[in-house]
Short mmCIF file of N, CA and C in Angstrom, two decimals:
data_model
loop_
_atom_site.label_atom_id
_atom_site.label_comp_id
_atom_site.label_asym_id
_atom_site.label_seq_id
_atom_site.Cartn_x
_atom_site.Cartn_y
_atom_site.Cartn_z
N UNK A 708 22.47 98.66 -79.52
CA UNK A 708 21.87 99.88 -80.02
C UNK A 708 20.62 99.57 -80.81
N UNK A 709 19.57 100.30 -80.73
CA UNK A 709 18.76 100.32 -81.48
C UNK A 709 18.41 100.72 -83.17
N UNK A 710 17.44 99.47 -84.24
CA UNK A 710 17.89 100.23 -85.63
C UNK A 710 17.71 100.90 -86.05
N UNK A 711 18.26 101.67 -87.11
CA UNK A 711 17.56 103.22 -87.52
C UNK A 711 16.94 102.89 -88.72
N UNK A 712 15.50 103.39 -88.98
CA UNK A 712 15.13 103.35 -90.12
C UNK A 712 13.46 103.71 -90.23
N UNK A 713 13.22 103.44 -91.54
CA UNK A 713 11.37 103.82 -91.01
C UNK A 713 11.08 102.46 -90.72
N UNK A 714 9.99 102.07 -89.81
CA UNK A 714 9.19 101.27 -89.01
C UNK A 714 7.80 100.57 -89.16
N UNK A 715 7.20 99.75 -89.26
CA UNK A 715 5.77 100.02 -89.06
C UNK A 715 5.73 98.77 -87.88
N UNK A 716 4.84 99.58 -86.90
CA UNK A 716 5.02 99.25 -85.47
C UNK A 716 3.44 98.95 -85.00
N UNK A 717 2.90 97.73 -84.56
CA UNK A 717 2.21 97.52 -83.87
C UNK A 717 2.57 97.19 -82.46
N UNK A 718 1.39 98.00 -81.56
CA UNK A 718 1.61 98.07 -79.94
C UNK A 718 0.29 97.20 -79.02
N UNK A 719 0.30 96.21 -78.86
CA UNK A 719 -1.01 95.84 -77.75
C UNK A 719 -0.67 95.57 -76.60
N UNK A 720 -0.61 96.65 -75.30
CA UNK A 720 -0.59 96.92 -74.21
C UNK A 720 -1.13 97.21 -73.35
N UNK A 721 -1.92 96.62 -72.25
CA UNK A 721 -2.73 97.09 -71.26
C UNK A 721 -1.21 97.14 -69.83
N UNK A 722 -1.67 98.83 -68.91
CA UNK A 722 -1.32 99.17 -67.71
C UNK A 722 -2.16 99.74 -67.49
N UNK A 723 -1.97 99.76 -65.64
CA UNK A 723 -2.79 100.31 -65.02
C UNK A 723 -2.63 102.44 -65.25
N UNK A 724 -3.76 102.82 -64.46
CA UNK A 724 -3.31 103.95 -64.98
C UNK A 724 -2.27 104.67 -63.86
N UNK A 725 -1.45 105.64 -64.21
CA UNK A 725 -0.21 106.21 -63.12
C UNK A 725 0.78 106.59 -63.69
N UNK A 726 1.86 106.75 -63.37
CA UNK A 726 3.37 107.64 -63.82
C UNK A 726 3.37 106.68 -65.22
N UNK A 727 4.24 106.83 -66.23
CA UNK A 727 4.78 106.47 -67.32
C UNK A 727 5.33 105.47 -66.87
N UNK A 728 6.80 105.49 -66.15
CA UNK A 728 7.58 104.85 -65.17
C UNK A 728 6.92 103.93 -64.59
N UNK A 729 5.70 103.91 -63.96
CA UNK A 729 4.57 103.07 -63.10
C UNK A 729 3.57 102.02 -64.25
N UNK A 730 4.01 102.62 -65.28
CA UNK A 730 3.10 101.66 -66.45
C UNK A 730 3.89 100.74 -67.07
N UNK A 731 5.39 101.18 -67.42
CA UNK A 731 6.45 100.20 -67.90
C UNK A 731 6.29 99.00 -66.85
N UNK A 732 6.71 99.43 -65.34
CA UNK A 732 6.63 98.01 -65.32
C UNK A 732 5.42 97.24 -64.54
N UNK A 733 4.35 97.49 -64.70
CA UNK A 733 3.18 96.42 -64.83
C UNK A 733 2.71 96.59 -66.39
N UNK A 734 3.28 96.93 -67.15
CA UNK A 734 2.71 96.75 -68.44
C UNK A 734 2.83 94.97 -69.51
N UNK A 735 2.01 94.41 -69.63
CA UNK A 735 1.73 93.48 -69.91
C UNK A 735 1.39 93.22 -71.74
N UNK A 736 1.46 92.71 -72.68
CA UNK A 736 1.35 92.58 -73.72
C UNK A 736 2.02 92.46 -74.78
N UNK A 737 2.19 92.63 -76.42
CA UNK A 737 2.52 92.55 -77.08
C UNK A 737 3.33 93.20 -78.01
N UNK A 738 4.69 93.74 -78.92
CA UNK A 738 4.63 95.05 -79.96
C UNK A 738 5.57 93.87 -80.76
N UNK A 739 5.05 94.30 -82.29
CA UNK A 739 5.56 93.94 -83.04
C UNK A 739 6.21 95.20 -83.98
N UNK A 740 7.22 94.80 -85.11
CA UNK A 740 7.81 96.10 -85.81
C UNK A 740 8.58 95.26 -86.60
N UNK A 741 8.18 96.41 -87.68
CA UNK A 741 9.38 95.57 -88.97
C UNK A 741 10.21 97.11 -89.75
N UNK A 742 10.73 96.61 -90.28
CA UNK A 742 11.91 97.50 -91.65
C UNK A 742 11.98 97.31 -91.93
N UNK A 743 12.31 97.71 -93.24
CA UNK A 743 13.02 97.49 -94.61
C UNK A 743 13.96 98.77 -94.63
N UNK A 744 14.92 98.27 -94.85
CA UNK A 744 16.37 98.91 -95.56
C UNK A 744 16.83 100.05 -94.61
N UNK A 745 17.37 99.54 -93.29
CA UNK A 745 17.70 100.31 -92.22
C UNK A 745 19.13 100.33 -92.02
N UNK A 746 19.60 100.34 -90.91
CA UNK A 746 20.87 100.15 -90.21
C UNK A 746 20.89 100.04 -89.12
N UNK A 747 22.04 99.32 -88.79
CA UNK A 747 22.51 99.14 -87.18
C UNK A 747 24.05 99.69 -86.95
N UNK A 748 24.16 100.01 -85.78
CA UNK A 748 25.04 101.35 -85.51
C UNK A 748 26.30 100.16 -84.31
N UNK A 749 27.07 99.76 -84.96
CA UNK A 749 27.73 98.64 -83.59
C UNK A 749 27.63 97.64 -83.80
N UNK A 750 26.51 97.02 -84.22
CA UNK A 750 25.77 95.58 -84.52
C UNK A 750 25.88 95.39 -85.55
N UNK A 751 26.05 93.73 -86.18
CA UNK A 751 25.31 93.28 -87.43
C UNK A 751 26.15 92.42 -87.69
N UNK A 752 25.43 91.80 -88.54
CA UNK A 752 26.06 90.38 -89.01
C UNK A 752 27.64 90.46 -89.24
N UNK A 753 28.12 91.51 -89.66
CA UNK A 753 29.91 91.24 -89.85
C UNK A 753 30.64 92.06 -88.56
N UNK A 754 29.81 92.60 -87.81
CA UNK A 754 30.53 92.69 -86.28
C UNK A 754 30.54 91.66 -85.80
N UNK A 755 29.69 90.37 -85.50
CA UNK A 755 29.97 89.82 -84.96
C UNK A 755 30.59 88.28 -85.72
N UNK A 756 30.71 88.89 -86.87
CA UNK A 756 31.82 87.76 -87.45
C UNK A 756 33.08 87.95 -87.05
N UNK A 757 33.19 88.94 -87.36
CA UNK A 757 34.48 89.32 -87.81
C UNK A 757 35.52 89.55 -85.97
N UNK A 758 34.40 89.82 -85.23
CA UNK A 758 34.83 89.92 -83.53
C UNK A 758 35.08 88.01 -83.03
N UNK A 759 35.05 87.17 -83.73
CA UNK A 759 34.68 86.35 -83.43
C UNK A 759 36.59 85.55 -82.30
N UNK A 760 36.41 85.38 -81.76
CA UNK A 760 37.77 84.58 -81.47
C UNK A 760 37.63 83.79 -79.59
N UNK A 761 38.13 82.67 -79.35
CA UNK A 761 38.58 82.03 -78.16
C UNK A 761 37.83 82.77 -77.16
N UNK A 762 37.25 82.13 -76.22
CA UNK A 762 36.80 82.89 -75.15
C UNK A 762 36.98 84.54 -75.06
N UNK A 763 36.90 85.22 -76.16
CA UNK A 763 36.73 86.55 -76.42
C UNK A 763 35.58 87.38 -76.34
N UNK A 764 35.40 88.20 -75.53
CA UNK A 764 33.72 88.91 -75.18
C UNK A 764 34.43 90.00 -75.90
N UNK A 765 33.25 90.78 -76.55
CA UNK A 765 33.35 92.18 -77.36
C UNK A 765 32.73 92.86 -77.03
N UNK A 766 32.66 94.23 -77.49
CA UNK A 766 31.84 95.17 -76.91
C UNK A 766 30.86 95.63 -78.41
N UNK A 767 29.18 95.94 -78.33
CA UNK A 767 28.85 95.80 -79.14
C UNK A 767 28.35 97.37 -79.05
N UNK A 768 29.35 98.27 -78.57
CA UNK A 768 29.03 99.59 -78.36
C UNK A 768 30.08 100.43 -78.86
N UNK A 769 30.91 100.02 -79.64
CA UNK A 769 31.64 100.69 -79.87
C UNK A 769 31.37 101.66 -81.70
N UNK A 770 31.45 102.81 -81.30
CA UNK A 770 31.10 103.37 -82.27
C UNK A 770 32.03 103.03 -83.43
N UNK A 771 32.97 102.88 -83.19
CA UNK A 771 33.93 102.55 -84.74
C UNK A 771 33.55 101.63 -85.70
N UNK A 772 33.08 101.17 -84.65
CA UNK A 772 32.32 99.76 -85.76
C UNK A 772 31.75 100.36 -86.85
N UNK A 773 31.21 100.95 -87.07
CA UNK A 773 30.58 101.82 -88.30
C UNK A 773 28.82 101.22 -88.25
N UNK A 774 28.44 101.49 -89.27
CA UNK A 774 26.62 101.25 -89.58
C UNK A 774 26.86 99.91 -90.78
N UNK A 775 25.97 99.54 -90.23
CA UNK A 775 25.72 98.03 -91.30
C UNK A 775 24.27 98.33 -92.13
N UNK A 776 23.97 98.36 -93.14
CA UNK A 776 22.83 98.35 -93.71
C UNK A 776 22.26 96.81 -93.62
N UNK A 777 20.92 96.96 -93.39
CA UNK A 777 20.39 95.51 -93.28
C UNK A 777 18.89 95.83 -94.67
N UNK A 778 18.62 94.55 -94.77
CA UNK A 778 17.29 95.00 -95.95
C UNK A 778 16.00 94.29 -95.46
N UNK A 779 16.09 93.89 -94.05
CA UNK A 779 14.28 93.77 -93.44
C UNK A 779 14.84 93.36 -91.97
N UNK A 780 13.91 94.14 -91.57
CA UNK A 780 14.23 93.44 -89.97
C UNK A 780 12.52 93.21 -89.46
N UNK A 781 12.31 92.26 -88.83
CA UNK A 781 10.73 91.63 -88.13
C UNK A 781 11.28 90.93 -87.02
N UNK A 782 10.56 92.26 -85.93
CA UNK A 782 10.56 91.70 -84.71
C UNK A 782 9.17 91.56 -83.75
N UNK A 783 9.25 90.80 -82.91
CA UNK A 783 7.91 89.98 -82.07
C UNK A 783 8.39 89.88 -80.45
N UNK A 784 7.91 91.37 -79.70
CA UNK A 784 7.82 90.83 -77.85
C UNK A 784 7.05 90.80 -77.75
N UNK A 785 7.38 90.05 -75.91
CA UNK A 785 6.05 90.10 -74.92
C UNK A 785 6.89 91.27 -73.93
N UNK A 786 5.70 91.60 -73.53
CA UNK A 786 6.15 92.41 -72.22
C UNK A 786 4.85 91.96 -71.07
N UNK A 787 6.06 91.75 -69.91
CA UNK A 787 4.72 91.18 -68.69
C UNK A 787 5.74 91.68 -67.39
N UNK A 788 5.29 92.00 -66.49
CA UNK A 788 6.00 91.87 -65.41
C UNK A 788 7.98 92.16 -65.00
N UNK A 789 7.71 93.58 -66.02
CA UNK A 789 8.83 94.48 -66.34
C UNK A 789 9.75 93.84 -67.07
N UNK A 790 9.46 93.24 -67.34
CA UNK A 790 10.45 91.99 -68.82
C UNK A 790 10.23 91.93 -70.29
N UNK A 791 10.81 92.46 -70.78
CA UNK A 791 10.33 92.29 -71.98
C UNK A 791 11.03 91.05 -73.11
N UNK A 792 10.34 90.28 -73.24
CA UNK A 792 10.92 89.07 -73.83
C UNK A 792 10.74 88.91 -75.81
N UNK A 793 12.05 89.10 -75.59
CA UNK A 793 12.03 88.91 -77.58
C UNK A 793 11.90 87.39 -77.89
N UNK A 794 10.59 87.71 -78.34
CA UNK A 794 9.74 85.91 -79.28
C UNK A 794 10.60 85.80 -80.14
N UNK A 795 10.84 86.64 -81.15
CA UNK A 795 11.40 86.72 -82.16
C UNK A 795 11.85 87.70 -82.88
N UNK A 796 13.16 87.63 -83.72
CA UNK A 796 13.84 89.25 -83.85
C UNK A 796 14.54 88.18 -85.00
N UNK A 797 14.09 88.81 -86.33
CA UNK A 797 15.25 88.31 -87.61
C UNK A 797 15.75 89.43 -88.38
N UNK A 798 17.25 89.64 -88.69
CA UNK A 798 17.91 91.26 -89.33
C UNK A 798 18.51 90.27 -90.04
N UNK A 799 17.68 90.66 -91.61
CA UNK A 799 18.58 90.08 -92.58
C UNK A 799 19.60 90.85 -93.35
N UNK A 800 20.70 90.52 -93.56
CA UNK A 800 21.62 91.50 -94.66
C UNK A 800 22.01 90.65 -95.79
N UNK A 801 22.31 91.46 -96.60
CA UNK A 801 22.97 90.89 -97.82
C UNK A 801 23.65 89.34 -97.27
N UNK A 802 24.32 89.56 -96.74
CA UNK A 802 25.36 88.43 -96.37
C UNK A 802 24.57 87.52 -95.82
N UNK A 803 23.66 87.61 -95.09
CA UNK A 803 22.55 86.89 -94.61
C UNK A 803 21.74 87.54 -93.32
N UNK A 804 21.57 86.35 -92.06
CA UNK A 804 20.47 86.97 -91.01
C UNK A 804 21.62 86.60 -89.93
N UNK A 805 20.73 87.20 -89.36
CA UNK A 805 20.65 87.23 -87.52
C UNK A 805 19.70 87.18 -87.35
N UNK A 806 19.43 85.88 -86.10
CA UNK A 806 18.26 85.69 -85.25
C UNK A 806 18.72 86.10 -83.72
N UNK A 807 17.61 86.62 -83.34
CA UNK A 807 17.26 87.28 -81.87
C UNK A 807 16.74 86.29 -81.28
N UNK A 808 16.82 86.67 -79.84
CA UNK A 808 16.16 85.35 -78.74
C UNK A 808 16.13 85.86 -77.25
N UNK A 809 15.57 86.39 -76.67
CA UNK A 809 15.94 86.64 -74.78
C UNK A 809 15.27 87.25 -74.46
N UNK A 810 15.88 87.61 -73.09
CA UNK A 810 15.37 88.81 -72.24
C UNK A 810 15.74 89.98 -72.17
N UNK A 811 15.15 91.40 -71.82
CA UNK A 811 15.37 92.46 -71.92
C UNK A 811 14.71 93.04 -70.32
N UNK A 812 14.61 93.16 -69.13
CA UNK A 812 14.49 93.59 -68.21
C UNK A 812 14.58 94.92 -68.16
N UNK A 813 13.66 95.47 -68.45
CA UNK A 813 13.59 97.19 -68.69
C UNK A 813 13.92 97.93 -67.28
N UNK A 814 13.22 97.22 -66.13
CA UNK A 814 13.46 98.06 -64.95
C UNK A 814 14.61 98.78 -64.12
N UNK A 815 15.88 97.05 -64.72
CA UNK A 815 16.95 97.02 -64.55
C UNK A 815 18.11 97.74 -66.16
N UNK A 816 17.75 97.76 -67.25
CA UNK A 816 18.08 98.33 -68.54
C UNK A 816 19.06 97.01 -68.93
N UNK A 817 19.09 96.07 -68.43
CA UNK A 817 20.04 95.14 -68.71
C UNK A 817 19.38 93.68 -69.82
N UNK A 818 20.33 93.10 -70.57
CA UNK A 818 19.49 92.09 -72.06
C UNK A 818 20.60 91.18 -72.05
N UNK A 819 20.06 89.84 -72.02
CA UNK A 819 20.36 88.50 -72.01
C UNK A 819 19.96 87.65 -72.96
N UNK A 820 20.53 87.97 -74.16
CA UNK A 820 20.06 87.57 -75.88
C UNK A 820 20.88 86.48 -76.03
N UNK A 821 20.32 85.30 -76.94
CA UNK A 821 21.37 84.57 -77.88
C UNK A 821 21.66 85.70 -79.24
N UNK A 822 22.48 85.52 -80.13
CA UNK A 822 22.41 85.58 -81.62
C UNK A 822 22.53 84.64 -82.22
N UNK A 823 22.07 83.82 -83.38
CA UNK A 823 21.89 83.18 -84.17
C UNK A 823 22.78 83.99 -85.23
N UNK A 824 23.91 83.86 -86.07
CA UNK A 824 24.46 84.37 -87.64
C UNK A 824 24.21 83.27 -88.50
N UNK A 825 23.27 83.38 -89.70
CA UNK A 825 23.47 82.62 -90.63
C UNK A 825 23.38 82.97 -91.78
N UNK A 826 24.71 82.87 -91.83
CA UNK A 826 25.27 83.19 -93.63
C UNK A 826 24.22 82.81 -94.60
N UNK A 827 23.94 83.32 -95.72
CA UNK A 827 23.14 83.33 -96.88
C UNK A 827 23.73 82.03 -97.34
N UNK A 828 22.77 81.89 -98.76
CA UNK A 828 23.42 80.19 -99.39
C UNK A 828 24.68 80.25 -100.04
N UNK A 829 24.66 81.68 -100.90
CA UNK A 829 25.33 81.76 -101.51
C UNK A 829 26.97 82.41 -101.38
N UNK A 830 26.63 82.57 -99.96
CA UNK A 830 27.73 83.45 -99.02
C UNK A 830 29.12 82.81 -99.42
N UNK A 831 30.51 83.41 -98.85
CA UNK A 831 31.83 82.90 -98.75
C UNK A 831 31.67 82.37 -97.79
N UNK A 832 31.06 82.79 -96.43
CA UNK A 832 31.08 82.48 -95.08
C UNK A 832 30.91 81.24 -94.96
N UNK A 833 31.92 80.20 -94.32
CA UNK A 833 30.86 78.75 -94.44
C UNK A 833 30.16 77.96 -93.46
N UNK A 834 29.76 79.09 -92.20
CA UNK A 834 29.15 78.30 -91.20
C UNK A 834 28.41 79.75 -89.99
N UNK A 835 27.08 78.76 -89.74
CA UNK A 835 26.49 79.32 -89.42
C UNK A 835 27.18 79.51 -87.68
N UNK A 836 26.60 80.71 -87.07
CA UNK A 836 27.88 80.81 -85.43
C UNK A 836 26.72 81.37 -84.23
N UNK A 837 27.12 81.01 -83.33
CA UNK A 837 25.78 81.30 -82.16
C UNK A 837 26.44 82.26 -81.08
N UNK A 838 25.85 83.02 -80.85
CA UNK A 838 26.81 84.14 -79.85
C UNK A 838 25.59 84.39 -78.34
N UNK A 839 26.21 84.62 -77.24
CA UNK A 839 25.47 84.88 -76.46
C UNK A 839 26.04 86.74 -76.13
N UNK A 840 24.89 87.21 -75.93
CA UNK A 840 24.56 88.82 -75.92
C UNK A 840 24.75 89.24 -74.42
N UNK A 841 25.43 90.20 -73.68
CA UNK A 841 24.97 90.34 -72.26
C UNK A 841 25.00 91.28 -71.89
N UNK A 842 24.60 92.15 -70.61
CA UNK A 842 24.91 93.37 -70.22
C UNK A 842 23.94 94.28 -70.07
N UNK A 843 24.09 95.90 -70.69
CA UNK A 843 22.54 96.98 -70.81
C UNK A 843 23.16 97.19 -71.92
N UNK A 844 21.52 97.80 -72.18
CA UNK A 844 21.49 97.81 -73.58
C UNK A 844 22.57 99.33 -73.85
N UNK A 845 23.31 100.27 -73.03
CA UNK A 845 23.75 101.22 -73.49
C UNK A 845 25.40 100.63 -73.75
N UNK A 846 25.36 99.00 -72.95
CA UNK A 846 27.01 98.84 -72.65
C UNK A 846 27.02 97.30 -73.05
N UNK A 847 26.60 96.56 -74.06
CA UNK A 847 26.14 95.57 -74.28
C UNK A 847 27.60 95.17 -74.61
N UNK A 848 27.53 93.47 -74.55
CA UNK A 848 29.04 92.85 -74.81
C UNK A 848 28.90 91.12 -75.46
N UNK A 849 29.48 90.77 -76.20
CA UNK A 849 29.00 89.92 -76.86
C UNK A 849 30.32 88.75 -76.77
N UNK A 850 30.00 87.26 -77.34
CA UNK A 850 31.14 86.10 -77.16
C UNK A 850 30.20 85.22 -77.97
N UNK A 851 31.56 84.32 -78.46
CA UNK A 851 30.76 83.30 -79.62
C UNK A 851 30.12 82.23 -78.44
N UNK A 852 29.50 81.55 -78.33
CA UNK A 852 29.40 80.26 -77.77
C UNK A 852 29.63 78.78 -78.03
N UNK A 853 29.72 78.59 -79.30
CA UNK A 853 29.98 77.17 -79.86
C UNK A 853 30.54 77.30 -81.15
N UNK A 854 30.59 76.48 -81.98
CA UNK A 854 31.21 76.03 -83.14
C UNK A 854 29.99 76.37 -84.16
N UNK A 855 30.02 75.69 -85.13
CA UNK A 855 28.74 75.72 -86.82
C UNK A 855 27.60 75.32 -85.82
N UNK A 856 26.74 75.73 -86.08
CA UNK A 856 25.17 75.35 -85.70
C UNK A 856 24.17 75.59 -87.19
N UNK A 857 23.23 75.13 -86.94
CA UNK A 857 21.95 75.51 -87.79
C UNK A 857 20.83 76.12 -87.31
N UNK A 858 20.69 77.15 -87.76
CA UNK A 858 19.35 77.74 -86.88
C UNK A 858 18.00 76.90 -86.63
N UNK A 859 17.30 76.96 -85.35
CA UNK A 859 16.49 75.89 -84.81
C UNK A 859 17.02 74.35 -84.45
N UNK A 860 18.45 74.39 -84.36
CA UNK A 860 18.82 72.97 -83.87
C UNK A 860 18.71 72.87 -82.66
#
């Protein structure tokens, strides 16, 4: 799901000219966007702690999950050749961040993300956890992939 909150959004995009539909996918370029003090609706650092178990995939659509408040989110695509590729995506919360990483294939609505969770310093939590993301973005489903990591190892 996408976060809710106010935004400030830079867009650098060249398409040709034609349908809306016809510009997404030859649209080529850049958007960046950040927040402060938003939410995520399904997502966030203690959904996917707390979902965490044995070859277990989750669903990261489920409304019960409730809203997570986060206090900055800065994100960085490309878009080229109906793909839109997240450079970089960090949602920090109290408890700590999540890092973003993948693909997003708009044509098809379907996203092939890592997550990065890493607990704050001062956290209870004592290890940082790597999850791989899969599916569309309306039906997205999530699984840990490994053990403690460090972000950028």
């Amino acid at each position: 799901t996408m976060p809710l909150g106010i935004a400030q959004m830079s867009i650098d995009v060249e398409a040709p000219l034609g349908s809306w539909r016809s510009r997404l996918q030859t649209a080529e370029g850049r958007l960046m966007f950040k927040m402060n003090e938003g939410t995520t609706l399904g997502f966030g650092f203690q959904t996917l702690l707390e979902s965490v178990g044995p070859n277990q995939f989750f669903t990261l659509s489920n409304q019960d999950q409730g809203e997570e408040l986060f206090t900055s989110l800065n994100f960085e695509g490309a878009l080229a050749d109906g793909v839109a590729t997240i450079v970089s995506a960090q949602i920090n919360y109290e408890e700590g961040t999540v890092h973003l990483e993948g693909v997003a294939p708009y044509k098809s609505g379907g996203i092939a993300l890592t997550a990065t969770v890493e607990p704050a310093k001062e956290s209870v939590i004592p290890e940082t956890r790597q999850f791989f993301i899969g599916g569309s973005w309306d039906r997205a489903f999530a699984t840990a992939l490994r053990g403690p990591t460090a972000f950028g190892e």
